[in-house]
Amino acid sequence: MKTVILIPARYASTRYPGKPLAELTLPDGSRKSLIRMSWEAAKQVKGVDGVYVATDDDRIREAAEAFGAKVIMTSESCENGTARCADALARANIDADLIVNLQGDAPLTPAWFVEDLIAAMKADPEAQVATPVLQCDSLTYSHFTEDRKAGRVGGTTAVFNAKGHALYFSKEVLPYIDADKVPDNNIPVYHHVGVYAYRPGALAAYTNWPVSELETLEGLEQLRFLVNDTKVRCVIVQGKGRVFWELNNPEDVPRIESVLKDL
């Protein structure tokens, strides 16, 4: 199965303008941009035939090319990462059996998350799209609840059926849990990891469907697949002691820098 990784990156983020070029401090005191760290994470994935940054911004293009990344310039009208991946695939005429979208705000994504995702797509012919989910530990769950109490939009949660096919994704913390009944070692909340794998047909179809109401309300691009009855496989991945967090808001920078010190 020929697989490529695309890293969609845009400068004009609503919550964090210029986010791909934001620099994080590493344990040795050096600094790296978010886009570079995401690219380096993608390069660690085994069994991948190519890695590309997909952007419509020359500042991101210049930064990416400076550290050695291949860049595909896309339309400014791409409304989200999935649409940008579809546009990049069409413009570059890439021949692939599987396209992985590793979003540029997830530098803590371990290689095995993506490798497990690719393996699941090979094993599940029903699934047209797949995405990893990680069962929340107490620290991640506290980050979710702290963000919601503060009125911040933090990570995304996923709910899925017995076959692992998604029922819903939300920026609320789902399912609801009574605060007095949260189990310490088995929290039934799954953190959606911002990575997707698409079969080419599903990715092409995505851009032909209208934006759904749920997608607009939640601000979650993957809901367009569910609204159009496309099976999205939620692949449970193992943290192996690693804390995972995406960079959604400026407040997430110290969280991620703290995790980097423990790697």
XYZ file of C-alpha atoms in Angstrom:
263
model
C 0.000 0.000 0.000
C 1.711 3.167 -1.207
C 1.376 5.779 1.532
C 2.219 9.473 1.648
C 2.007 11.934 4.529
C 0.739 15.453 3.925
C 1.164 18.157 6.576
C -1.436 20.884 5.948
C -0.386 24.224 7.397
C -1.988 27.647 7.240
C -0.820 30.933 8.692
C -4.206 32.535 9.321
C -5.378 30.411 12.250
C -8.329 32.019 14.042
C -7.260 30.935 17.518
C -3.502 31.245 16.984
C -2.371 33.307 13.949
C 1.022 32.225 12.634
C 0.834 28.963 14.596
C 2.955 26.800 12.224
C 5.888 29.174 12.666
C 5.533 29.427 16.463
C 8.741 28.268 18.100
C 8.964 25.907 21.038
C 11.880 25.639 23.428
C 13.507 22.208 23.513
C 15.121 20.666 26.611
C 18.600 21.711 25.431
C 17.497 25.334 25.170
C 17.328 25.400 21.367
C 14.136 26.402 19.587
C 12.259 24.823 16.681
C 9.139 25.867 14.817
C 5.954 23.859 15.157
C 5.956 23.011 11.441
C 9.515 21.693 11.616
C 8.763 19.536 14.638
C 5.679 18.121 12.909
C 7.718 17.372 9.766
C 10.404 15.646 11.838
C 7.710 13.570 13.544
C 6.343 12.532 10.125
C 9.807 11.521 8.916
C 10.037 9.012 11.775
C 7.055 6.984 10.492
C 8.045 3.670 8.907
C 6.669 2.454 5.584
C 5.904 5.885 4.124
C 6.789 6.766 0.535
C 6.863 10.550 0.870
C 6.288 13.484 3.240
C 5.071 16.896 2.035
C 4.080 20.192 3.636
C 0.887 21.555 2.041
C 0.371 25.304 2.447
C -0.896 28.446 0.720
C 1.482 30.778 2.556
C 4.921 31.777 1.279
C 6.232 32.344 4.815
C 5.509 28.736 5.692
C 6.864 27.544 2.329
C 10.146 29.384 2.842
C 10.543 28.096 6.395
C 9.758 24.500 5.353
C 12.096 24.502 2.385
C 14.840 25.940 4.588
C 14.841 22.812 6.778
C 14.586 20.465 3.779
C 10.880 19.736 3.403
C 9.125 19.194 0.090
C 6.286 21.712 -0.254
C 3.067 21.660 -2.275
C 1.395 25.046 -2.691
C -2.383 24.876 -2.395
C -5.373 27.139 -2.906
C -6.120 29.866 -0.365
C -9.756 28.736 -0.390
C -9.114 25.416 1.409
C -11.338 25.623 4.473
C -9.577 22.959 6.535
C -6.763 20.428 6.546
C -8.725 17.696 4.796
C -9.652 20.028 1.932
C -6.015 21.162 1.740
C -4.845 17.561 1.504
C -7.326 16.894 -1.290
C -6.157 20.003 -3.143
C -2.481 19.117 -2.676
C -3.021 15.567 -3.896
C -4.748 16.813 -7.047
C -2.226 19.576 -7.776
C 0.845 17.387 -7.299
C -0.762 14.418 -9.090
C 0.481 12.057 -6.392
C -0.311 8.379 -6.906
C -1.027 6.806 -3.518
C -3.248 4.116 -2.018
C -3.409 5.898 1.326
C -3.005 9.551 2.238
C -2.150 10.466 5.817
C -2.978 13.927 7.105
C -0.598 14.744 9.947
C -1.734 18.178 11.026
C 0.979 20.694 11.741
C -0.119 21.404 15.323
C 0.682 17.962 16.722
C 4.473 17.719 17.181
C 4.079 15.188 20.001
C 2.528 12.599 17.663
C 4.553 9.369 18.090
C 5.425 7.450 14.926
C 3.533 4.383 16.153
C 0.256 6.315 16.179
C 0.527 6.717 12.409
C 1.882 3.212 11.870
C -1.058 1.725 13.799
C -3.408 3.840 11.707
C -1.932 2.552 8.444
C -2.121 -1.054 9.691
C -5.778 -0.612 10.681
C -6.688 0.689 7.229
C -5.073 -2.344 5.659
C -7.071 -4.636 7.951
C -10.464 -2.883 7.698
C -11.700 -2.636 4.078
C -14.965 -1.045 5.253
C -13.200 2.008 6.594
C -12.720 4.846 4.144
C -11.109 7.095 6.732
C -9.291 6.308 9.958
C -8.100 8.390 12.882
C -6.332 7.533 16.152
C -7.907 7.911 19.575
C -6.137 7.784 22.901
C -7.831 6.919 26.166
C -7.462 9.865 28.522
C -5.222 9.616 31.540
C -5.931 11.833 34.543
C -3.612 14.614 33.333
C -5.133 14.837 29.857
C -8.645 14.663 31.265
C -7.829 17.520 33.628
C -6.548 19.572 30.687
C -9.852 18.980 28.892
C -11.961 20.011 31.863
C -9.758 23.009 32.702
C -10.060 24.311 29.146
C -13.838 23.973 29.135
C -14.177 25.705 32.515
C -12.010 28.565 31.214
C -14.078 28.859 28.041
C -11.213 27.679 25.838
C -11.632 25.236 22.970
C -9.089 22.545 23.695
C -8.804 19.013 22.355
C -11.482 16.872 20.731
C -13.150 13.735 22.079
C -14.444 10.758 20.100
C -17.286 8.298 20.662
C -17.370 5.077 18.626
C -19.228 1.778 18.327
C -18.180 -1.800 19.059
C -16.508 -2.105 15.646
C -14.486 1.024 16.255
C -16.447 3.087 13.750
C -17.037 6.670 14.834
C -20.421 7.759 16.147
C -19.469 11.357 16.902
C -16.622 13.783 17.537
C -16.946 16.849 19.738
C -15.002 19.676 21.316
C -17.071 19.058 24.401
C -15.851 16.379 26.794
C -17.881 13.302 25.806
C -19.253 11.180 27.286
C -20.431 13.205 30.264
C -18.998 11.961 33.556
C -20.119 12.934 37.036
C -17.120 14.695 38.595
C -17.472 12.572 41.718
C -17.435 9.346 39.727
C -14.395 9.802 37.503
C -12.375 6.573 37.701
C -8.681 7.195 38.370
C -7.265 4.475 36.131
C -9.933 3.877 33.495
C -11.422 7.169 32.346
C -13.979 6.374 29.572
C -13.089 9.440 27.513
C -11.089 9.156 24.306
C -8.939 12.006 23.052
C -9.092 12.330 19.287
C -5.593 12.619 17.846
C -5.332 15.053 14.929
C -4.211 12.553 12.308
C -6.270 11.059 9.481
C -5.729 8.398 6.847
C -7.940 8.528 3.758
C -8.494 6.306 0.795
C -8.195 8.496 -2.320
C -11.877 8.126 -3.236
C -13.057 9.359 0.163
C -10.710 12.317 0.052
C -11.902 13.293 -3.424
C -15.565 12.943 -2.405
C -15.069 15.190 0.607
C -14.548 18.307 -1.478
C -17.761 17.632 -3.445
C -19.975 17.486 -0.364
C -21.432 20.688 1.084
C -20.263 21.852 4.489
C -22.551 20.228 7.066
C -24.289 22.003 9.935
C -22.589 19.819 12.543
C -19.190 20.512 11.005
C -19.862 24.241 11.247
C -21.181 24.124 14.805
C -18.346 21.996 16.176
C -15.622 23.301 13.891
C -14.596 19.698 13.161
C -13.913 18.760 9.563
C -14.260 14.994 10.082
C -17.975 15.329 10.836
C -18.598 15.885 7.117
C -17.664 12.227 6.562
C -20.130 11.020 9.215
C -22.955 13.193 7.893
C -22.391 11.622 4.469
C -22.469 8.060 5.864
C -18.766 7.400 5.359
C -17.213 4.992 7.835
C -14.480 6.540 9.939
C -12.474 4.002 11.917
C -11.308 5.092 15.367
C -8.046 3.292 16.071
C -7.178 3.014 19.752
C -3.490 3.727 20.158
C -1.259 3.331 23.190
C 0.480 6.264 24.798
C 3.305 4.072 26.165
C 3.905 6.630 28.863
C 3.919 9.548 26.447
C 1.624 12.512 27.080
C -0.078 13.709 23.912
C -1.382 17.241 23.428
C -2.005 19.371 20.367
C -1.088 23.030 20.137
C -4.514 24.640 19.828
C -4.003 27.809 21.865
C -1.007 29.877 23.028
C -1.629 28.398 26.500
C -0.663 24.979 25.127
C 2.958 26.024 24.450
C 4.172 25.552 28.054
C 2.221 22.276 28.282
C 4.044 20.886 25.269
C 7.421 22.256 26.345
C 6.931 20.544 29.700
C 6.252 17.211 27.986
C 9.322 17.620 25.763
C 11.523 17.754 28.876
C 10.425 14.227 29.785
C 11.017 12.616 26.372
